[in-house]
Each structure stands twice: as structure tokens, then as C-alpha cells.
PDB file of C-alpha atoms and ligand atoms in Angstrom:
ATOM      1  CA  MET A  20     127.549  24.484 -55.085  1.00 94.00           C
ATOM      2  CA  LEU A  21     125.305  22.334 -57.557  1.00 95.00           C
ATOM      3  CA  THR A  22     124.992  23.005 -61.003  1.00 96.00           C
ATOM      4  CA  TRP A  23     122.488  21.553 -63.344  1.00 97.00           C
ATOM      5  CA  LYS A  24     124.518  18.280 -64.411  1.00 97.00           C
ATOM      6  CA  GLU A  25     124.504  17.088 -60.875  1.00 97.00           C
ATOM      7  CA  VAL A  26     120.484  17.767 -60.897  1.00 97.00           C
ATOM      8  CA  ILE A  27     120.308  15.809 -63.701  1.00 96.00           C
ATOM      9  CA  ASN A  28     122.008  12.722 -61.931  1.00 96.00           C
ATOM     10  CA  PHE A  29     120.614  13.162 -58.412  1.00 97.00           C
ATOM     11  CA  SER A  30     117.081  12.804 -61.168  1.00 96.00           C
ATOM     12  CA  VAL A  31     119.049   9.614 -62.667  1.00 94.00           C
ATOM     13  CA  LYS A  32     121.526   7.730 -60.615  1.00 96.00           C
ATOM     14  CA  GLY A  33     119.627   8.487 -57.104  1.00 97.00           C
ATOM     15  CA  ASN A  34     118.770  11.372 -54.522  1.00 98.00           C
ATOM     16  CA  PRO A  35     121.354  12.028 -51.752  1.00 96.00           C
ATOM     17  CA  THR A  36     120.421  10.246 -48.028  1.00 97.00           C
ATOM     18  CA  PRO A  37     118.142  12.762 -46.148  1.00 97.00           C
ATOM     19  CA  ASP A  38     118.921  13.299 -42.135  1.00 97.00           C
ATOM     20  CA  LYS A  39     116.129  11.830 -41.325  1.00 97.00           C
ATOM     21  CA  ARG A  40     112.573  11.103 -43.328  1.00 98.00           C
ATOM     22  CA  VAL A  41     109.186  11.850 -42.033  1.00 98.00           C
ATOM     23  CA  GLU A  42     106.383   9.576 -42.723  1.00 98.00           C
ATOM     24  CA  LYS A  43     102.592   9.964 -42.619  1.00 98.00           C
ATOM     25  CA  THR A  44      99.853   8.369 -43.785  1.00 98.00           C
ATOM     26  CA  GLU A  45      97.474  10.546 -46.486  1.00 97.00           C
ATOM     27  CA  ALA A  46      94.980  11.023 -43.824  1.00 98.00           C
ATOM     28  CA  GLU A  47      97.248  12.831 -41.241  1.00 98.00           C
ATOM     29  CA  TRP A  48      98.288  14.424 -43.622  1.00 98.00           C
ATOM     30  CA  ARG A  49      95.293  15.897 -44.479  1.00 98.00           C
ATOM     31  CA  ALA A  50      94.302  16.751 -41.061  1.00 98.00           C
ATOM     32  CA  GLN A  51      97.482  18.516 -40.483  1.00 98.00           C
ATOM     33  CA  LEU A  52      97.350  20.532 -43.470  1.00 98.00           C
ATOM     34  CA  THR A  53      95.093  23.451 -45.624  1.00 98.00           C
ATOM     35  CA  PRO A  54      93.819  21.871 -47.879  1.00 97.00           C
ATOM     36  CA  GLU A  55      95.499  24.030 -50.524  1.00 97.00           C
ATOM     37  CA  GLN A  56      99.097  22.804 -48.770  1.00 98.00           C
ATOM     38  CA  PHE A  57      97.464  19.611 -48.590  1.00 98.00           C
ATOM     39  CA  ARG A  58      96.707  19.314 -52.593  1.00 98.00           C
ATOM     40  CA  ILE A  59      99.876  21.349 -53.047  1.00 98.00           C
ATOM     41  CA  THR A  60     102.457  18.665 -51.237  1.00 98.00           C
ATOM     42  CA  ARG A  61     100.401  15.524 -51.687  1.00 98.00           C
ATOM     43  CA  HIS A  62      99.543  16.035 -54.918  1.00 97.00           C
ATOM     44  CA  LYS A  63     101.385  17.918 -57.307  1.00 96.00           C
ATOM     45  CA  GLY A  64      99.205  20.962 -57.131  1.00 96.00           C
ATOM     46  CA  THR A  65     100.879  23.940 -58.718  1.00 95.00           C
ATOM     47  CA  GLU A  66      99.291  27.255 -57.330  1.00 95.00           C
ATOM     48  CA  ARG A  67      97.725  29.848 -59.623  1.00 94.00           C
ATOM     49  CA  ALA A  68     101.042  32.273 -59.991  1.00 93.00           C
ATOM     50  CA  HIS A  69     101.788  35.960 -58.421  1.00 92.00           C
ATOM     51  CA  THR A  70      99.203  34.342 -55.689  1.00 91.00           C
ATOM     52  CA  GLY A  71     101.676  32.932 -52.965  1.00 92.00           C
ATOM     53  CA  GLU A  72     102.066  34.692 -50.236  1.00 89.00           C
ATOM     54  CA  LEU A  73     105.773  33.986 -50.185  1.00 91.00           C
ATOM     55  CA  CYS A  74     106.919  35.301 -53.390  1.00 87.00           C
ATOM     56  CA  THR A  75     106.892  38.879 -52.815  1.00 83.00           C
ATOM     57  CA  ALA A  76     108.625  38.513 -49.286  1.00 82.00           C
ATOM     58  CA  TYR A  77     112.615  39.179 -48.488  1.00 81.00           C
ATOM     59  CA  ASP A  78     112.453  39.470 -45.065  1.00 86.00           C
ATOM     60  CA  GLU A  79     115.932  37.111 -43.564  1.00 90.00           C
ATOM     61  CA  GLY A  80     115.218  33.456 -42.573  1.00 94.00           C
ATOM     62  CA  LYS A  81     115.166  30.269 -43.591  1.00 95.00           C
ATOM     63  CA  TYR A  82     112.068  28.727 -46.091  1.00 96.00           C
ATOM     64  CA  ASN A  83     110.911  25.184 -44.196  1.00 97.00           C
ATOM     65  CA  CYS A  84     108.598  22.608 -45.245  1.00 98.00           C
ATOM     66  CA  VAL A  85     105.069  23.223 -44.558  1.00 98.00           C
ATOM     67  CA  CYS A  86     104.675  19.365 -43.831  1.00 98.00           C
ATOM     68  CA  CYS A  87     107.863  18.130 -41.257  1.00 98.00           C
ATOM     69  CA  ASN A  88     108.778  21.690 -40.612  1.00 97.00           C
ATOM     70  CA  THR A  89     112.530  20.672 -42.080  1.00 98.00           C
ATOM     71  CA  PRO A  90     114.400  23.873 -44.008  1.00 97.00           C
ATOM     72  CA  LEU A  91     114.701  23.726 -47.413  1.00 98.00           C
ATOM     73  CA  PHE A  92     115.979  27.235 -48.838  1.00 97.00           C
ATOM     74  CA  ASP A  93     117.110  30.337 -46.766  1.00 93.00           C
ATOM     75  CA  SER A  94     116.689  34.473 -48.075  1.00 93.00           C
ATOM     76  CA  THR A  95     120.172  34.064 -49.357  1.00 92.00           C
ATOM     77  CA  ILE A  96     119.381  31.950 -52.317  1.00 92.00           C
ATOM     78  CA  LYS A  97     116.029  33.474 -52.737  1.00 93.00           C
ATOM     79  CA  PHE A  98     116.216  35.361 -56.416  1.00 91.00           C
ATOM     80  CA  SER A  99     113.052  37.621 -57.845  1.00 90.00           C
ATOM     81  CA  SER A 100     112.412  35.731 -60.976  1.00 89.00           C
ATOM     82  CA  SER A 101     109.156  37.677 -61.914  1.00 87.00           C
ATOM     83  CA  THR A 102     107.425  33.945 -63.547  1.00 90.00           C
ATOM     84  CA  GLY A 103     105.292  34.301 -60.197  1.00 93.00           C
ATOM     85  CA  TRP A 104     106.675  32.024 -57.545  1.00 95.00           C
ATOM     86  CA  PRO A 105     109.770  32.192 -55.297  1.00 95.00           C
ATOM     87  CA  SER A 106     112.650  31.305 -57.240  1.00 96.00           C
ATOM     88  CA  PHE A 107     115.603  29.568 -55.553  1.00 96.00           C
ATOM     89  CA  THR A 108     119.277  29.210 -56.393  1.00 97.00           C
ATOM     90  CA  GLN A 109     120.568  26.225 -53.998  1.00 97.00           C
ATOM     91  CA  PRO A 110     119.186  24.600 -51.839  1.00 97.00           C
ATOM     92  CA  ILE A 111     120.275  25.385 -48.608  1.00 96.00           C
ATOM     93  CA  LYS A 112     121.921  21.697 -47.507  1.00 96.00           C
ATOM     94  CA  GLU A 113     122.674  19.237 -50.457  1.00 96.00           C
ATOM     95  CA  ASN A 114     120.664  17.155 -49.200  1.00 97.00           C
ATOM     96  CA  ALA A 115     117.489  18.806 -47.725  1.00 98.00           C
ATOM     97  CA  ILE A 116     116.027  18.367 -51.694  1.00 98.00           C
ATOM     98  CA  LYS A 117     114.929  15.682 -53.711  1.00 98.00           C
ATOM     99  CA  TYR A 118     114.970  15.594 -57.902  1.00 98.00           C
ATOM    100  CA  GLU A 119     113.112  13.664 -60.214  1.00 97.00           C
ATOM    101  CA  LYS A 120     111.920  13.494 -63.674  1.00 95.00           C
ATOM    102  CA  ASP A 121     108.581  14.612 -64.667  1.00 94.00           C
ATOM    103  CA  THR A 122     107.122  14.054 -67.980  1.00 93.00           C
ATOM    104  CA  THR A 123     103.616  14.850 -67.200  1.00 91.00           C
ATOM    105  CA  PHE A 124     101.589  17.927 -69.927  1.00 89.00           C
ATOM    106  CA  GLY A 125     104.237  16.829 -72.304  1.00 92.00           C
ATOM    107  CA  MET A 126     107.385  18.464 -70.944  1.00 91.00           C
ATOM    108  CA  VAL A 127     110.224  16.951 -69.362  1.00 91.00           C
ATOM    109  CA  ARG A 128     110.930  18.885 -66.668  1.00 95.00           C
ATOM    110  CA  VAL A 129     112.422  17.809 -63.001  1.00 97.00           C
ATOM    111  CA  GLU A 130     109.950  18.014 -60.013  1.00 98.00           C
ATOM    112  CA  VAL A 131     111.424  18.688 -56.813  1.00 98.00           C
ATOM    113  CA  MET A 132     110.713  17.312 -53.528  1.00 98.00           C
ATOM    114  CA  CYS A 133     110.966  17.466 -50.016  1.00 98.00           C
ATOM    115  CA  ASN A 134     114.139  14.792 -48.914  1.00 98.00           C
ATOM    116  CA  THR A 135     112.558  14.341 -45.584  1.00 98.00           C
ATOM    117  CA  CYS A 136     108.498  13.757 -46.698  1.00 98.00           C
ATOM    118  CA  ASP A 137     108.958  13.463 -49.737  1.00 98.00           C
ATOM    119  CA  GLY A 138     106.772  16.942 -50.343  1.00 98.00           C
ATOM    120  CA  HIS A 139     105.470  18.496 -53.571  1.00 98.00           C
ATOM    121  CA  LEU A 140     108.064  21.351 -54.079  1.00 98.00           C
ATOM    122  CA  GLY A 141     107.731  22.679 -57.409  1.00 98.00           C
ATOM    123  CA  HIS A 142     110.872  22.217 -60.790  1.00 97.00           C
ATOM    124  CA  VAL A 143     113.766  22.658 -60.896  1.00 98.00           C
ATOM    125  CA  PHE A 144     114.986  24.420 -63.968  1.00 97.00           C
ATOM    126  CA  PRO A 145     118.970  25.572 -65.380  1.00 97.00           C
ATOM    127  CA  ASP A 146     117.736  29.226 -66.342  1.00 96.00           C
ATOM    128  CA  GLY A 147     118.793  30.697 -63.558  1.00 96.00           C
ATOM    129  CA  PRO A 148     121.285  33.413 -62.026  1.00 95.00           C
ATOM    130  CA  GLU A 149     124.891  32.999 -62.353  1.00 93.00           C
ATOM    131  CA  PRO A 150     127.379  31.126 -60.692  1.00 93.00           C
ATOM    132  CA  SER A 151     124.964  27.783 -60.147  1.00 95.00           C
ATOM    133  CA  GLY A 152     122.437  28.930 -63.112  1.00 96.00           C
ATOM    134  CA  LEU A 153     119.445  27.123 -61.121  1.00 97.00           C
ATOM    135  CA  ARG A 154     116.109  28.403 -60.868  1.00 97.00           C
ATOM    136  CA  TYR A 155     114.228  26.436 -58.040  1.00 97.00           C
ATOM    137  CA  CYS A 156     110.289  27.594 -58.550  1.00 97.00           C
ATOM    138  CA  VAL A 157     108.525  26.079 -55.671  1.00 97.00           C
ATOM    139  CA  ASN A 158     104.794  26.609 -54.518  1.00 97.00           C
ATOM    140  CA  SER A 159     104.763  29.516 -51.220  1.00 96.00           C
ATOM    141  CA  GLU A 160     102.445  27.217 -50.481  1.00 97.00           C
ATOM    142  CA  SER A 161     104.656  24.376 -49.370  1.00 98.00           C
ATOM    143  CA  MET A 162     107.458  26.389 -47.404  1.00 97.00           C
ATOM    144  CA  ILE A 163     106.662  28.792 -44.531  1.00 96.00           C
ATOM    145  CA  LEU A 164     109.224  30.781 -43.429  1.00 95.00           C
ATOM    146  CA  ASP A 165     110.619  30.705 -40.397  1.00 94.00           C
ATOM    147  CA  LYS A 166     112.279  34.349 -39.493  1.00 91.00           C
ATOM    148  CA  GLU A 167     114.335  33.704 -36.256  1.00 76.00           C
ATOM    149  CA  ILE A 168     117.916  32.924 -38.152  1.00 61.00           C
ATOM    150  CA  ALA A 169     119.891  30.733 -35.630  1.00 52.00           C
TER     151      ALA A 169
HETATM  152 ZN1   ZN B  15     108.951  17.859 -45.797  1.00 94.74          ZN
END
């Protein structure tokens, strides 16, 4: 299980190697995504709280990257945080997520991205429920729910 200490280590010393990489140009991403998905995932945007479709979704399934379809989280690690964004306590796999220190808006936060395509997802905070203590706060627009369980 990942802990805050490991998350900080990834953001400072480098991230785990992803299983594969997906790289596309701005124009290719723009053509593939809706304007809101493009703004959030490729330009580090944030959707308004409580507006995301997946906030209140608790169906079983995997939450995949909307850009490259790589599984990022699943329904077993989703929890209701009342923040207005889908929240998770762990990534589906250690190397699914990429971490980077984010000092915008006068705060020090840890940004989370898809480790496969660098799509912006949201941030991770050390105030989640036990045992990991992590709260991945992720834009609904950055993910698609795949309800088919393998
Ligand atoms: Zn991706």
C-alpha cells in the first residue's frame, strides 16, 4: 500500500516506470477530447466542485484515464469525501499514477497525473481515511468509468 511518504518520494526523486507510454500532440488530444476534458487533462484545469458525473457514482468498475484508457483507480478504493470531487485512497497499481510537486496558487500540493500519457487528474492529500491516509482528489472529467469487471 502506498503511503504519503512514498508519494513525496516519487514527487521528489522520480516516478515509477509505467507499463507503456502514450504520447500525442496538442492537436491530436484536442481532436479526441471534449473541450472540458481537454482543458482539464492537457492544461491542468479543475472542474467546479460537485459538478462531475462520477462524484456520486458508486458502481463497480475501473476508472480509466479519459485520454489513454489506462486503468487508474477502481471502485473498491473510492470513498465519499464530500469535497465535490471523486476521491480514492490508492491507485489501482503503483505505477499507474505520476506525482509532481505543484506550487501554483501559493500552495504546496502534490499533483497527480496519468503515468502513461501525463494527463492531469487532480491532487493527492495526506488527510484520507486509514490505513493509507491518502486522498486522491480527481476530476470526474479526467476519467471514464469502465463497468466491466475483468
Ligand atoms: Zn492517460
